[in-house]
Coordinates of N, CA and C and ligand atoms in Angstrom, one line a residue:
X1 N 131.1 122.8 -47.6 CA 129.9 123.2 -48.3 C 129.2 122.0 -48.9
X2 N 128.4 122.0 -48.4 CA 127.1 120.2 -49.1 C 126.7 121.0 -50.5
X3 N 126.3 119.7 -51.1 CA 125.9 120.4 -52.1 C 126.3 121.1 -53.3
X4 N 126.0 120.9 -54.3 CA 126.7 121.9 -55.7 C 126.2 123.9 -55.3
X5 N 127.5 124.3 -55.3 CA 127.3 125.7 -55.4 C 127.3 126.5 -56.8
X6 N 126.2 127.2 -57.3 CA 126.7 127.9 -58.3 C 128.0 129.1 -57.9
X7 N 128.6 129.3 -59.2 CA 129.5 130.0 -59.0 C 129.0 131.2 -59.5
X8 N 129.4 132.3 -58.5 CA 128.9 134.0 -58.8 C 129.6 134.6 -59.8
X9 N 131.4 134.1 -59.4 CA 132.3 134.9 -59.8 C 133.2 134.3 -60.2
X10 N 133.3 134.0 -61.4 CA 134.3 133.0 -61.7 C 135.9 133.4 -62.1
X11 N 137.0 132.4 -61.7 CA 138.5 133.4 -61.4 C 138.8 134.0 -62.1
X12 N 138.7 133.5 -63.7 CA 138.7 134.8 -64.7 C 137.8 135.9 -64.7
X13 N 136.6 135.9 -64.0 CA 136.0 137.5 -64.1 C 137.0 138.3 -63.2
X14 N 137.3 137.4 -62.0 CA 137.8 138.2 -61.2 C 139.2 138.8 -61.4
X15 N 139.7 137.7 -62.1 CA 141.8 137.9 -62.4 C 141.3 139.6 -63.2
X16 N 140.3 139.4 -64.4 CA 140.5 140.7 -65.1 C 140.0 141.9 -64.5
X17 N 138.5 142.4 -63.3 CA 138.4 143.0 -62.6 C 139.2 143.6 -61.8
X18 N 140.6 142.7 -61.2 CA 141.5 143.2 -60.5 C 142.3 143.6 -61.1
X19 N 143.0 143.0 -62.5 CA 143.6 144.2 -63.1 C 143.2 145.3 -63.5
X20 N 142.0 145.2 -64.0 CA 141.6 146.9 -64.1 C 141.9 147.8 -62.7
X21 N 141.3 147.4 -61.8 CA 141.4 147.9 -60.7 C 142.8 148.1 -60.0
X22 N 143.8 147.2 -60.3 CA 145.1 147.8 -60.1 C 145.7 149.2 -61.0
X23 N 145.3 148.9 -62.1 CA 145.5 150.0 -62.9 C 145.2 151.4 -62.6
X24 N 143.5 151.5 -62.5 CA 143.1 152.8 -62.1 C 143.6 152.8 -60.9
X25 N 143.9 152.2 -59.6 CA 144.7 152.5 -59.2 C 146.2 152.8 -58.7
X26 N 146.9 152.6 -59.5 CA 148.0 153.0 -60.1 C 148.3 154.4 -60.4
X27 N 147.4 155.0 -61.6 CA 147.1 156.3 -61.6 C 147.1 157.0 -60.5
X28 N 145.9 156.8 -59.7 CA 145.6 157.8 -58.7 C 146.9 158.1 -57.9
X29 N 147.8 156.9 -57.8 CA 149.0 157.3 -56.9 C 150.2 157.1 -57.3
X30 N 150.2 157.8 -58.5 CA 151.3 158.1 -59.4 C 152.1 159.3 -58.3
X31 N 153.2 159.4 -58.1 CA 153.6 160.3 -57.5 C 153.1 160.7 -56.2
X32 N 152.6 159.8 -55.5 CA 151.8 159.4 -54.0 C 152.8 158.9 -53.4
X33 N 152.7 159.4 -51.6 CA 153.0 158.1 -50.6 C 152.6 157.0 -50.7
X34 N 152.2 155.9 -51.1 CA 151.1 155.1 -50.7 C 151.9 153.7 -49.8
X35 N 150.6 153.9 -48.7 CA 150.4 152.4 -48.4 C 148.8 152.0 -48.4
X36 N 149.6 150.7 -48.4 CA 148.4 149.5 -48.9 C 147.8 148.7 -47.4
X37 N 147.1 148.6 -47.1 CA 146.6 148.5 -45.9 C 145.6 147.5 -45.6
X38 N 146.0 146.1 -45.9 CA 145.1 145.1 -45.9 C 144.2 144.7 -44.4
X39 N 142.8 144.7 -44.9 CA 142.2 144.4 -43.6 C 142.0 142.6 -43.3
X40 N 143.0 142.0 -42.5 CA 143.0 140.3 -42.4 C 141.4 140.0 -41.2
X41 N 141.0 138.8 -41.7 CA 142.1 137.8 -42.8 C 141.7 137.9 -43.9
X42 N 140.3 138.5 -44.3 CA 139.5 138.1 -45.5 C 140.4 138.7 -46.5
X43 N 141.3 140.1 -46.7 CA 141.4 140.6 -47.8 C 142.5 140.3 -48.0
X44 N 143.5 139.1 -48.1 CA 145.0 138.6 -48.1 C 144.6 138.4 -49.3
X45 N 143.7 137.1 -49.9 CA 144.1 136.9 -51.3 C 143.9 138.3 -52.4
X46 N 143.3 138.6 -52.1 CA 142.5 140.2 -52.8 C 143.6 140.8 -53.0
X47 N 144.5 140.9 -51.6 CA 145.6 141.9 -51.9 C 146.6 141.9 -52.8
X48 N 146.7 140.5 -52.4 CA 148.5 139.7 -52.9 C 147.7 139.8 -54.4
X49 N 147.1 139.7 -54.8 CA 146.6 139.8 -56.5 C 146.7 141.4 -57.0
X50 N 146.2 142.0 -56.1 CA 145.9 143.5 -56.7 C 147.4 144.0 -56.4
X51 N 148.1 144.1 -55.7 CA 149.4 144.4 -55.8 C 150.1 144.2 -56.4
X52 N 150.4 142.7 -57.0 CA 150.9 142.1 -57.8 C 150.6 142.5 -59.5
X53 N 149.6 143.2 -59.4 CA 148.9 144.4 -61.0 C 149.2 145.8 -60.7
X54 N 149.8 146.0 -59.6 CA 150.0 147.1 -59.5 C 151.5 147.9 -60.2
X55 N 151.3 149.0 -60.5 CA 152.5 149.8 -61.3 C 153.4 150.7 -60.5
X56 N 152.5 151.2 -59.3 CA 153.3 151.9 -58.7 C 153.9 151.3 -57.5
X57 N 154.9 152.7 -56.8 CA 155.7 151.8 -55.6 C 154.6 151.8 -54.9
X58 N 154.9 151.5 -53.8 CA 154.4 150.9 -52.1 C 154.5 150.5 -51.2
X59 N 154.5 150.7 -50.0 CA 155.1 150.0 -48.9 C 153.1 148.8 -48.4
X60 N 153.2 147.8 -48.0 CA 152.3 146.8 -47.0 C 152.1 146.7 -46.2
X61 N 151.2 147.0 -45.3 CA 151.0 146.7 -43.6 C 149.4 145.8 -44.1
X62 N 149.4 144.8 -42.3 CA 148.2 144.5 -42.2 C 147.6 144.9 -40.8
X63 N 146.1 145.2 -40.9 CA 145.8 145.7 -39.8 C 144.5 144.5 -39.4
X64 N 144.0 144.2 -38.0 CA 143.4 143.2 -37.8 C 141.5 143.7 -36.8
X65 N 141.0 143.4 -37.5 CA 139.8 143.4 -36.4 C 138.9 143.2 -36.2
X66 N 138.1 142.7 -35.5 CA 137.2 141.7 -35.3 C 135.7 142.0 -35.1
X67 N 134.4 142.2 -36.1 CA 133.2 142.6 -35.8 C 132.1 141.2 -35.9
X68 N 132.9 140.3 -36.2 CA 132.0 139.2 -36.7 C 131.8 138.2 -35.4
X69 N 131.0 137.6 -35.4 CA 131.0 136.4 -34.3 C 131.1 135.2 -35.4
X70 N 130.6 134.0 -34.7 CA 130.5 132.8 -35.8 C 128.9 132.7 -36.3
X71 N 128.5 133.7 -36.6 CA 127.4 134.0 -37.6 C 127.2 134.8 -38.9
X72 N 126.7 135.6 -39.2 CA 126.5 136.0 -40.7 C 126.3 137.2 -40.9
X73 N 125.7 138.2 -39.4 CA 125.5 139.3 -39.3 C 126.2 140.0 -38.4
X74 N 126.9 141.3 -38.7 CA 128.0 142.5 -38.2 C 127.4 142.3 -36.4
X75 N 127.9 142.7 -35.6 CA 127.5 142.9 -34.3 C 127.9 144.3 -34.1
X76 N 128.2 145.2 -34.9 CA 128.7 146.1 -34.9 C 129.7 146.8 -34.0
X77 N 130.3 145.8 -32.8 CA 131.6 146.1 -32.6 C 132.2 146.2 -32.9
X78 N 133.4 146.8 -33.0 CA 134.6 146.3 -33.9 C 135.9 146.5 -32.5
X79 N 136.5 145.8 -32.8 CA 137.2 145.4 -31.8 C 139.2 145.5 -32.6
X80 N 139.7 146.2 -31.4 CA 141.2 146.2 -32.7 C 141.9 145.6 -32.2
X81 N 142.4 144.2 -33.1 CA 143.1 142.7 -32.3 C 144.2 143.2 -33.3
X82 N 144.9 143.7 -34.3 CA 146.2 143.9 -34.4 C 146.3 145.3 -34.9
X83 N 147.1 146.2 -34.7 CA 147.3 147.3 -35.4 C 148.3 147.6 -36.4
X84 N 148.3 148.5 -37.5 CA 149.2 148.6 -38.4 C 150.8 148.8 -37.6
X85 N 152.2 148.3 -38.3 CA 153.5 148.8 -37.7 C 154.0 149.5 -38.6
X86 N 154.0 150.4 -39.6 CA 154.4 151.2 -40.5 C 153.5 152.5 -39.7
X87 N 154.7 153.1 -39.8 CA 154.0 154.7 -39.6 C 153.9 155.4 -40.6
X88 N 152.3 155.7 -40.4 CA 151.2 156.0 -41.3 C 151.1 157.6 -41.3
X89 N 151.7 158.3 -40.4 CA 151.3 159.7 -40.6 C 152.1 160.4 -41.4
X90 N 150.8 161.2 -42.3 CA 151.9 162.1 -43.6 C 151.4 160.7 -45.1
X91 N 151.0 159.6 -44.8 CA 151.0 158.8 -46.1 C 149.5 158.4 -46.7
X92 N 150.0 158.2 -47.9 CA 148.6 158.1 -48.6 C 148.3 156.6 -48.4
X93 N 147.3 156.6 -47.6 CA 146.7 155.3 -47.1 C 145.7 154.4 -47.8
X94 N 145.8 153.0 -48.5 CA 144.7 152.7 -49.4 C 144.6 151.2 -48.3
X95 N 143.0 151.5 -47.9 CA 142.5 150.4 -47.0 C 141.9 149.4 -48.2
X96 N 142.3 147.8 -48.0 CA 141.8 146.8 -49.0 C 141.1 145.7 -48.0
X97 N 139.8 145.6 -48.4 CA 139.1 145.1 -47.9 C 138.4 144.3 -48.3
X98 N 137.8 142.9 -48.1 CA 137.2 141.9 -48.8 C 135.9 141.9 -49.3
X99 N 134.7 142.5 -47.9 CA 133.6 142.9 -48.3 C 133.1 143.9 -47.5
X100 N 132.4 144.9 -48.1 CA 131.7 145.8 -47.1 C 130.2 145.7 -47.3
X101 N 129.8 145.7 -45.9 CA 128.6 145.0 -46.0 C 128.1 146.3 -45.1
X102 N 127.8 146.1 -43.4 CA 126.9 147.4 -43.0 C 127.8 148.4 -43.1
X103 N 128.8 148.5 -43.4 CA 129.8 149.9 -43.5 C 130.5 149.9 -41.8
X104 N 130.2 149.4 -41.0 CA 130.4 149.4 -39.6 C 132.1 149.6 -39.6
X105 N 132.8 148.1 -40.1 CA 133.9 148.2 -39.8 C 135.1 149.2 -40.6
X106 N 134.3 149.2 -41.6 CA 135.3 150.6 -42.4 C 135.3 151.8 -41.9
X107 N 134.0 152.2 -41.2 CA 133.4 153.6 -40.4 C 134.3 153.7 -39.3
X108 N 134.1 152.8 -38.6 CA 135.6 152.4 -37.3 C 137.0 153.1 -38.0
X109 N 137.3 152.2 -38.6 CA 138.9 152.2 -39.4 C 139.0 153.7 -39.8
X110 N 138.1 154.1 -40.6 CA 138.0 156.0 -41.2 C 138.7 156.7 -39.9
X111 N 137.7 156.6 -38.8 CA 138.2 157.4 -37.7 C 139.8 156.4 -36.6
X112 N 140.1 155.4 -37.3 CA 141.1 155.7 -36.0 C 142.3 155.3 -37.6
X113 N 142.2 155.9 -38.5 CA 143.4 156.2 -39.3 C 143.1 157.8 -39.6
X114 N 142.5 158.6 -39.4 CA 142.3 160.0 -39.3 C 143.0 160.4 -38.0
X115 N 142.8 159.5 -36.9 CA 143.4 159.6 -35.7 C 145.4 160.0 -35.9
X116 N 145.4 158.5 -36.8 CA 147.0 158.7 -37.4 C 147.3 159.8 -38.1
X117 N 146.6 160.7 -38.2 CA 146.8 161.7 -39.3 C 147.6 161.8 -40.6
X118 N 146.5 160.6 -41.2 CA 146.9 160.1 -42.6 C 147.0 161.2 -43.6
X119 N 148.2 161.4 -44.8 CA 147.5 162.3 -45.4 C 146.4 162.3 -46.3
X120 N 146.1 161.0 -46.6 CA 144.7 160.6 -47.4 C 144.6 159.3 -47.2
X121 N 143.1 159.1 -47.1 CA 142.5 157.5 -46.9 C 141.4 157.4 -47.8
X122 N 141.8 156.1 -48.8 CA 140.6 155.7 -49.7 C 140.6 154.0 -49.4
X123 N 139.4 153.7 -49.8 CA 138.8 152.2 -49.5 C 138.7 151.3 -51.1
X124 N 139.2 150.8 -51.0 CA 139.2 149.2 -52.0 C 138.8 147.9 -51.8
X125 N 137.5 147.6 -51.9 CA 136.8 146.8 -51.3 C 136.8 145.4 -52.6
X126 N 137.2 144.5 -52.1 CA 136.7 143.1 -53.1 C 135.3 143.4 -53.8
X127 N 134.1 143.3 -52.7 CA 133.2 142.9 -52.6 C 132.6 144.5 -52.1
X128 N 131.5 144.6 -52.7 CA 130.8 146.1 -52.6 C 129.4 145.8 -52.2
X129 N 128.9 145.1 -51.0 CA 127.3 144.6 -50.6 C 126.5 145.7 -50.0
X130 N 125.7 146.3 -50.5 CA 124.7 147.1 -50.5 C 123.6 147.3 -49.4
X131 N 123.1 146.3 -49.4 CA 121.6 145.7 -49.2 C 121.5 145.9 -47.4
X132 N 122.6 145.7 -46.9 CA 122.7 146.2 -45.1 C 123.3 147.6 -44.8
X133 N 124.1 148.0 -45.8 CA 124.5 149.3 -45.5 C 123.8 150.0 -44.4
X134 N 124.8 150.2 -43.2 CA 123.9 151.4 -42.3 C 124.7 152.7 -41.9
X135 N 126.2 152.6 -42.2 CA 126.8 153.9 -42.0 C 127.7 154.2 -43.2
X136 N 127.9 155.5 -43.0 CA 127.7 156.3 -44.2 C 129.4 155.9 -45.0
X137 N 129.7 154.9 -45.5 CA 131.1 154.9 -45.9 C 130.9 155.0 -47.2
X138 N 132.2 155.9 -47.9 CA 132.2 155.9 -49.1 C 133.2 154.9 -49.9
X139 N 133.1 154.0 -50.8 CA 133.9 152.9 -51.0 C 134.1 153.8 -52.2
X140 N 135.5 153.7 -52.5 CA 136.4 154.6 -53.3 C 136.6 153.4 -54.6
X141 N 137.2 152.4 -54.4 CA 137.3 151.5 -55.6 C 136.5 150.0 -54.8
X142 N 135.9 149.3 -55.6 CA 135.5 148.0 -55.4 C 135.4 147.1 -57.2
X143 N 135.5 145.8 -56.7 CA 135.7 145.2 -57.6 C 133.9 144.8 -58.3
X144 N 133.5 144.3 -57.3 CA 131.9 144.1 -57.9 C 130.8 144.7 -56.8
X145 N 129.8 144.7 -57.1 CA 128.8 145.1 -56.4 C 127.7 143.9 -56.6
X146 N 127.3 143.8 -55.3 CA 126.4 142.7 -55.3 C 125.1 143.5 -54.3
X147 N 123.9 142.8 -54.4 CA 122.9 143.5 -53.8 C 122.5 142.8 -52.5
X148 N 123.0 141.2 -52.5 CA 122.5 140.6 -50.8 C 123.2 139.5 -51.0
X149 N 123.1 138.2 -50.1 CA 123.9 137.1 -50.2 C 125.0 136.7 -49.1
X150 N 125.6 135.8 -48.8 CA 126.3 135.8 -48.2 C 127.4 134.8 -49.3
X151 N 128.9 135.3 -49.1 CA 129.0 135.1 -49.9 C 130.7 134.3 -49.5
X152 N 131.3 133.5 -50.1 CA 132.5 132.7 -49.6 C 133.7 132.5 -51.0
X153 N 134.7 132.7 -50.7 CA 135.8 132.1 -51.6 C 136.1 133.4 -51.9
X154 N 137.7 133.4 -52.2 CA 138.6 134.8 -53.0 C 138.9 135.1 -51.8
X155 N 138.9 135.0 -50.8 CA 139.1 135.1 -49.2 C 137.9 135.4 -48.2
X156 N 136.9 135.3 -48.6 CA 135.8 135.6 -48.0 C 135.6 134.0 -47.1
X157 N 135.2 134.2 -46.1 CA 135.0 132.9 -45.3 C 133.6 133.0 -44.5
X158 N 133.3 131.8 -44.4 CA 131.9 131.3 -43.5 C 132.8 130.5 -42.3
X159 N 132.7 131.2 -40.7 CA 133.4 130.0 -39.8 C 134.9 129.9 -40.1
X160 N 135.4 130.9 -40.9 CA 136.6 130.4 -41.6 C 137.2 129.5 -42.2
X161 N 135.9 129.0 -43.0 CA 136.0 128.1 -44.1 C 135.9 128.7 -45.6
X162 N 136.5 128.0 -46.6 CA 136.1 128.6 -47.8 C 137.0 129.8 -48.5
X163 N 137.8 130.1 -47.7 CA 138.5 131.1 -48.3 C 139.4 130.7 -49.4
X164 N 139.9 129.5 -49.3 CA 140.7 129.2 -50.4 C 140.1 129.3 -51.6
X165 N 138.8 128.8 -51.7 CA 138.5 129.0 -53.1 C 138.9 130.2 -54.1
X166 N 139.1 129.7 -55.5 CA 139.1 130.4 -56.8 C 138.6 131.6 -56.8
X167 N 137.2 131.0 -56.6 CA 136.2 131.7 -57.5 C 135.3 132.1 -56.2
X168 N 134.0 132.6 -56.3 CA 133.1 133.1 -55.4 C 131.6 132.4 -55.8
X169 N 131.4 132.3 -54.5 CA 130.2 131.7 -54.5 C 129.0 131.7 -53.7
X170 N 127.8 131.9 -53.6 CA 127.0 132.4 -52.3 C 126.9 131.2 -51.7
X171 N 126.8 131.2 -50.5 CA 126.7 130.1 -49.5 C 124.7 130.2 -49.4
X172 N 125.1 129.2 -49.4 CA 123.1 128.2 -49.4 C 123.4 128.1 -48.1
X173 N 122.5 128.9 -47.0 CA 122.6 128.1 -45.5 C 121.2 127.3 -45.1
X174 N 120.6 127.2 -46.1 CA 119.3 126.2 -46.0 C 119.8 125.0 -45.0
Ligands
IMP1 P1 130.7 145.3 -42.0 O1 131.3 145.9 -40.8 O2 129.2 144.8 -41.7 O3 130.8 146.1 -43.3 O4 131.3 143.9 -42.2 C1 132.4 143.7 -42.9 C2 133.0 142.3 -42.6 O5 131.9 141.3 -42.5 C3 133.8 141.8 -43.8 O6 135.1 142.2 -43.6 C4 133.6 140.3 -43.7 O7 134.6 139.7 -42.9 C5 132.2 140.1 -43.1 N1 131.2 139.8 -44.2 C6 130.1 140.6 -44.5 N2 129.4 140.0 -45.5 C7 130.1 138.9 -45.8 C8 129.9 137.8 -46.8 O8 128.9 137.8 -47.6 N3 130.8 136.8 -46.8 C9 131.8 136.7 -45.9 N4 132.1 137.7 -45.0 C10 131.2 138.7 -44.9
MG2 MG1 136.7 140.6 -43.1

């Protein structure tokens, strides 16, 4: 990244947004099956943090899939390059996700974990982006909500750069 980036989101907003958000999620699956269902690569750091605040049990899987090219906008394929190995049917399923942007690839995932005949599927998004939304997904828990931007760091990547970062930051592609 050239250049000084302002910082959107800095680690401490985010360390304490995710504990909240472990918590109220905790509640909800007090006495639940649950698994935790990270969507790679973007939502690894997200997870390993939000789990790690988490109170209740749980079993981990990751599931893998690909809608992005090496640019900035969804292509709206989504393509399934790894699938979960825990068997999912009968369990309370919480999909964690880095950012939802047109809803594309979460809309995909809804229908081929309904397929599994989950007994329930909610969405936990890092990142809650608005502004492209085109199919109708309901994001069940998110950490922030932003209105446009493109955006890198907390695991979010440009090119698959940038994910290490801290903190979050919108990428300047000037
Ligand atoms: P959707 O299918 O358009 O909702 O795209 C979701 C995926 O696009 C996310 O999992 C990210 O990998 C990627 N994405 C969308 N917006 C951003 C962004 O601002 N920064 C980094 N990745 C993004
Ligand atoms: Mg992603």
């Amino acid at each position: 990244m050239t250049g000084k980036q302002d910082i959107l989101l800095s680690k401490k907003r985010i360390d304490d947004r995710v504990k909240e958000l472990a918590k109220e999620i905790s509640l909800h699956y007090k006495d639940k099956n649950l698994v935790v269902v990270g969507i790679l690569n973007g939502a690894f750091i997200f997870l390993s943090d939000l789990v790690r605040s988490m109170s209740v049990e749980h079993r981990i899987d990751f599931i893998r899939v690909s809608s992005y090219g090496k640019n900035t906008s969804s292509s709206g394929i989504i393509q399934l390059t790894k699938d979960v190995e825990l068997e999912v049917k009968g369990q309370d399923v919480l999909l964690v996700e880095d950012i939802v942007d047109t809803g594309n690839t979460l809309s995909w995932l809804q229908t081929h974990f309904a397929d599994k005949e989950v007994a329930s599927l909610k969405i936990c998004s890092f990142i809650n982006k608005k502004e492209r939304r085109v199919a109708d997904v309901e994001v069940d828990y998110y950490g922030f909500d932003v209105d446009k931007g493109f955006l890198v760091g907390y695991g979010l990547d440009y090119n698959e750069q940038y994910r290490y970062l801290p903190h979050v930051s919108e990428l300047n592609l000037d």
